[in-house]
C-alpha atoms as one frame of an Amber mdcrd trajectory, in Angstrom:
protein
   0.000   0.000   0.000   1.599   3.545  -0.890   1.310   5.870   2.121   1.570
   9.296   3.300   3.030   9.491   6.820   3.000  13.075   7.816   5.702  13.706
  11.268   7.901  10.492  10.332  10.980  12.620  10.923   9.486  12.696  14.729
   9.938  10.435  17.620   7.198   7.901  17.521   6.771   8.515  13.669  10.393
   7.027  13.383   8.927   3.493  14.561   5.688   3.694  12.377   7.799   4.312
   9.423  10.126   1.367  10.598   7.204  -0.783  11.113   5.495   0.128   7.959
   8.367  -0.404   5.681   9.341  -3.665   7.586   5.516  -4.994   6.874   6.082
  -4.206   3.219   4.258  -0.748   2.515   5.551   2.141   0.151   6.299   5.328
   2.399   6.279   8.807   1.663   7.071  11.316   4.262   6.073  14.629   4.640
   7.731  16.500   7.530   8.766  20.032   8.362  12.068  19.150  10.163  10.571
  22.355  12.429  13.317  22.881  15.078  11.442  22.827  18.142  10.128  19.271
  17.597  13.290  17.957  16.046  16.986  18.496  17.758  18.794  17.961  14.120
  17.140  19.238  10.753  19.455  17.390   9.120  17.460  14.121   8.777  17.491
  12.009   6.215  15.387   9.158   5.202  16.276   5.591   5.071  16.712   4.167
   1.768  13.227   3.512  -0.113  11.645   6.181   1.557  10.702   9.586  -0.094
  10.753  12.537   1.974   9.124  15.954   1.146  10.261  19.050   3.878   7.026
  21.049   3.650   4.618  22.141   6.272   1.138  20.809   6.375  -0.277  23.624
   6.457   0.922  24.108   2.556  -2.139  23.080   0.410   0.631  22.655  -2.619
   2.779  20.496  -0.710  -0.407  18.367   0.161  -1.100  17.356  -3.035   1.753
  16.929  -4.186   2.455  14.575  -1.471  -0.751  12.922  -1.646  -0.434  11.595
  -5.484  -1.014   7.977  -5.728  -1.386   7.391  -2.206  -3.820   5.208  -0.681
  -3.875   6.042   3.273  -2.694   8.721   5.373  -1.207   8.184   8.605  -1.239
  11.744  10.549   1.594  12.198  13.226   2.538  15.751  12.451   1.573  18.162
  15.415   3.063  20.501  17.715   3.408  18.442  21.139   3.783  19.516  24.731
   1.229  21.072  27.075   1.933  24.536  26.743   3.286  27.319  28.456   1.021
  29.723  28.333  -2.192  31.264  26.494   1.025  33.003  23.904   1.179  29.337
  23.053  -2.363  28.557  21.560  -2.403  30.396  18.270   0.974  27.997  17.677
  -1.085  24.728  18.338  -4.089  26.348  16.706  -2.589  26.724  13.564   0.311
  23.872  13.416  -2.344  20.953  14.337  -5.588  22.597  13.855  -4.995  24.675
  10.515  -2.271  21.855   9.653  -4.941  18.960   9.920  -7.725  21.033   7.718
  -5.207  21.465   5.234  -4.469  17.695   5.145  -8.332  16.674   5.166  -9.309
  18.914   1.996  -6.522  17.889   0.434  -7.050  14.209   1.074 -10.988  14.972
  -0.201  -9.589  16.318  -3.471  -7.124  13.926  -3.916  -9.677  10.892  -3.086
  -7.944   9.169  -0.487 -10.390   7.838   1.953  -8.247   6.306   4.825  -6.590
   8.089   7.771  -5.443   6.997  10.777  -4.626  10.087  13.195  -2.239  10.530
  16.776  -4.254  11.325  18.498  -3.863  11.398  22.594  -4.657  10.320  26.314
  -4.894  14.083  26.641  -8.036  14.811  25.269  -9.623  12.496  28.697  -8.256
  15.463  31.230  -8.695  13.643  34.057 -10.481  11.221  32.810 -12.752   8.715
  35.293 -12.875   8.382  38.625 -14.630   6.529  41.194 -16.986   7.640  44.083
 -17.866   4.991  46.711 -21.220   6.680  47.216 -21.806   8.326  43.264 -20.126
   5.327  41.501 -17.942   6.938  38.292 -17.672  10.348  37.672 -15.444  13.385
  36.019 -13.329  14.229  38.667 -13.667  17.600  39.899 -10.997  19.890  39.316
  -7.568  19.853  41.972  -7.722  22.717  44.537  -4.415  24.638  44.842  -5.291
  24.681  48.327  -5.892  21.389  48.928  -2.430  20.282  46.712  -0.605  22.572
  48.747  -1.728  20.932  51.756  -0.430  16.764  50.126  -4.141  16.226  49.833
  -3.630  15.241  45.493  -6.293  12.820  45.323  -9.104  14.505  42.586 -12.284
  15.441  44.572 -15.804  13.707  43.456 -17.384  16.620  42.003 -20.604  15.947
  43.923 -19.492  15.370  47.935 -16.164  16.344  47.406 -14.266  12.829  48.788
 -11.506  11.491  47.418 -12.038   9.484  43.914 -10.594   6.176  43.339  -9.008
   5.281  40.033 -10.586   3.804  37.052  -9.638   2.853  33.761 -10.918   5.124
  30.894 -12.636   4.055  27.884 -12.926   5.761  24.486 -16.785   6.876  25.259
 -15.274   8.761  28.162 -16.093  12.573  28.138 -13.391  14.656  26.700 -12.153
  17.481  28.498  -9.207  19.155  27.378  -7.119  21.115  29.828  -4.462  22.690
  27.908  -3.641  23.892  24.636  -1.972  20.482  23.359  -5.272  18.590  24.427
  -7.450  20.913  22.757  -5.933  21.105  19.875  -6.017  17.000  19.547  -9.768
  17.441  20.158 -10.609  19.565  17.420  -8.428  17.268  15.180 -10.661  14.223
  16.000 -13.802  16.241  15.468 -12.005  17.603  11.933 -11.578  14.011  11.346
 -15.569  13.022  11.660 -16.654  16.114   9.934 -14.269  15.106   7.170 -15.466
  11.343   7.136 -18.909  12.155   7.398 -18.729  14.409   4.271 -16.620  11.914
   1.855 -17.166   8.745   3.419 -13.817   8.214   4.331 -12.318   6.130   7.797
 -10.877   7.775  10.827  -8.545   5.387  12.749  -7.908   7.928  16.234  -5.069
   6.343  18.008  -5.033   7.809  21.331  -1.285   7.305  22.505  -1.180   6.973
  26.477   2.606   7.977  28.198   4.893   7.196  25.196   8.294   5.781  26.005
  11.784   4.201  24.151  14.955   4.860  22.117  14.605   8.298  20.308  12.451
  10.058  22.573  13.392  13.627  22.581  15.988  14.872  26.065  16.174  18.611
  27.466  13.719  20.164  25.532  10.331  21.934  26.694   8.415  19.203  25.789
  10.067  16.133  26.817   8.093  13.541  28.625   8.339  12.773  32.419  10.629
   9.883  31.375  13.159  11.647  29.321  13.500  14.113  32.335  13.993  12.062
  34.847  16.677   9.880  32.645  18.545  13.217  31.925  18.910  13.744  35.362
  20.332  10.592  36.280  22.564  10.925  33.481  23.924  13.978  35.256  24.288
  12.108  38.529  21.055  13.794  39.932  18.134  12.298  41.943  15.211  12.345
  39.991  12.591  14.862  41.404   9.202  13.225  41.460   6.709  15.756  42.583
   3.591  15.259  44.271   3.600  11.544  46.139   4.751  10.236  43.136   1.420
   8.277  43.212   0.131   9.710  39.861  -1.120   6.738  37.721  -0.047   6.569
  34.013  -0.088   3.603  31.563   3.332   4.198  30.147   3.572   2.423  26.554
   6.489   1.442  24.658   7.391   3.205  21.531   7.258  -0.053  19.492   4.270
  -1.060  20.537   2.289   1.918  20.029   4.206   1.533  15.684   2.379  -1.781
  15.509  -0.875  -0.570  17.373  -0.624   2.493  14.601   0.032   0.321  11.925
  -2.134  -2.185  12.559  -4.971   0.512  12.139  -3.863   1.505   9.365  -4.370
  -1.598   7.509  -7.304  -3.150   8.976  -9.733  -0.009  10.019 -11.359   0.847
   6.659 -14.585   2.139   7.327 -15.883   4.309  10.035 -14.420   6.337  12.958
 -13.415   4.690  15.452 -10.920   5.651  18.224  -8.993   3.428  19.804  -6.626
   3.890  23.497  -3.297   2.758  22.991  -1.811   1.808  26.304  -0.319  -1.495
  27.513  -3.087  -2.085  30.028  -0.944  -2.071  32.837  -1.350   1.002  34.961
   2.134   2.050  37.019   3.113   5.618  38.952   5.627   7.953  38.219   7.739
   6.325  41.374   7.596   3.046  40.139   8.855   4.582  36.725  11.682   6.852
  38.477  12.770   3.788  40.349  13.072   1.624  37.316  15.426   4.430  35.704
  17.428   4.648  38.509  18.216   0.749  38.881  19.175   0.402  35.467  21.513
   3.700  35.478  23.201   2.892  39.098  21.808   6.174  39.891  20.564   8.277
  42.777  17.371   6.796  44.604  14.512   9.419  43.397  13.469  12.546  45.952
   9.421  12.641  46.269   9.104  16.991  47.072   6.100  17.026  47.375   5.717
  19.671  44.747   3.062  19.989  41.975   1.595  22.397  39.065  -1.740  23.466
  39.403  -3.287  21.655  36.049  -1.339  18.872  36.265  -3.604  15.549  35.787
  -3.632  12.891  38.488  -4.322   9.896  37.452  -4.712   8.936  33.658  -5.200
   5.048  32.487  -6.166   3.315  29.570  -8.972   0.641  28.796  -6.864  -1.087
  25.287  -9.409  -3.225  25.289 -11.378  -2.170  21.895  -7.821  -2.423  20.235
  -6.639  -5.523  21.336 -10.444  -6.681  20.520 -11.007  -5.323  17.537  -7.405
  -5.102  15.820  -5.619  -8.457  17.736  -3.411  -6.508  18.689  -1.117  -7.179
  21.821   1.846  -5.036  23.570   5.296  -6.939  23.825   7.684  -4.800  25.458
   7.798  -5.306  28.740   7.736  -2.413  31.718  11.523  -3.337  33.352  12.893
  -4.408  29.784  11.977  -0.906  28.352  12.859   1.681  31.022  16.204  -0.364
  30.748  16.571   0.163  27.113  15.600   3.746  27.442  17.819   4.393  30.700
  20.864   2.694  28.163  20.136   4.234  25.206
């Protein structure tokens, strides 16, 4: 199958371009080498790949990248959560603007499959549950109560602590930053674009992304690449809060084959799909992984936080592993080593 992989330069779109060209497909890659998602622009595609340097948000690059192609996997986007409200006309335009672009062009062009990054973020805080009002949104954190250790997410209807639960993809969305909102109005892009050509939507919702490649020392690393940095500097990873937040930290492989897998099987429809390895683990656990496998520093807990910042956030995987037989196989220790050693 020919295909148009927008962000392969990127981190994960690295191992969906590995994994498509390993299962046989034709890859094109459209990327904008932008420097504050990529730490070299001087990538270069592996051999049998095409790459066009363009922007998304170039109608003329668009179709010329999307001649003969039969599906579109989408991983260009700004990422991070955002600093501050400066920040949202960037994600506005980059993944907004960027993804409208791609959609008319696919609609003139007549390619009717698309499988999209989309992300955990779009959940907020996702589900909780109440012993006496069963599951519910959790109610926003309190700065006073955070200040005070209390970090559990209040029921939003007596105000006690929620326990955790695992989200599913008919959970509410509530975007609570500019990253998150931006993936939202992707996804709803996506349906309006399916609904008016008939096309598929494959929405991949990527949980805590992890392995070899992943970005170091920049604004928008990921908890993991921070606290491996440190280490690497002899430091103690910081783990704020209790270091009880809940994530479902996925390896970087296994969310290519998840991505890939959609890509050739989900043909009609939206549909979107968690991609997590169904194991739920804290940011301790994951701090104290790093530090066995780098000899380093035991991790401090401070006991600080940032008002915003989401609790707990787990996946259900259950539609894909259901619906796409798909199955994770990297396990927790084996990949926090390989990223620690990388």
């Amino acid at each position: 199958m020919k295909v148009l992989l927008t962000g392969g330069a990127g981190f994960i779109g690295q191992h969906v371009l590995r994994e498509l060209q390993a299962r046989g497909h034709d890859v094109r890659v459209l990327d904008s080498l932008r420097a504050d998602v990529h730490a070299s622009p001087n990538w270069s595609a592996p051999p049998g790949v095409e790459i066009q340097v363009a922007d998304v948000r170039d109608s003329t690059a668009i179709d010329r990248a999307l001649r003969g192609v039969q599906s579109v996997l989408h991983l260009a986007a700004k990422v991070g959560l955002g600093v501050d409200v400066d920040d949202l006309p960037d994600y506005a335009s980059s993944n907004d603007a960027g993804t409208a672009v791609l959609l008319a062009g696919m609609a003139r062009a007549g390619v009717s499959r698309l499988t999209l990054a989309s992300s955990m973020v779009v959940y907020g805080e996702g589900v909780g549950r109440c012993p006496e009002h069963g599951a519910v949104t959790p109610g926003p954190r309190k700065e006073r109560a955070l200040a005070a250790g209390q970090f559990e997410p209040p029921c939003p209807v007596c105000g006690r602590p929620l326990a955790t639960a695992l989200v599913g993809e008919s959970a509410p969305l509530d975007p609570r930053n500019a990253y998150a909102s931006s993936k939202v109005a992707q996804e709803f892009y996506c349906n309006n674009w399916a609904r008016a050509t008939g096309g598929s939507v494959a929405a991949m919702r990527y949980h805590n992304v992890y392995g070899p490649g992943m970005p170091r020392n920049t604004p928008y690393a990921g908890v993991a690449a921070i606290f491996t940095s440190a280490l690497r500097r002899g430091e103690a990873p910081r783990v704020f809060e209790d270091g009880g937040q809940r994530r479902d930290f996925v390896h970087v492989r296994d969310v290519a084959t998840a991505t890939v897998a959609a890509c050739e099987q989900h043909v009609s429809g939206v549909r979107a799909f968690n991609v997590g390895s169904g194991t739920p683990r804290t940011v301790g656990e994951m701090a104290n992984q790093l530090a066995l496998a780098l000899r380093g520093p035991a991790p401090v807990v401070t006991g600080q936080y940032r008002l915003g910042d989401v609790r707990h956030i787990t996946a259900d995987s259950s539609r894909l592993r259901d619906e796409l037989a798909w199955r994770p196989s990297v396990d927790f220790s084996a990949g926090m080593a390989e990223l620690a050693l990388a």
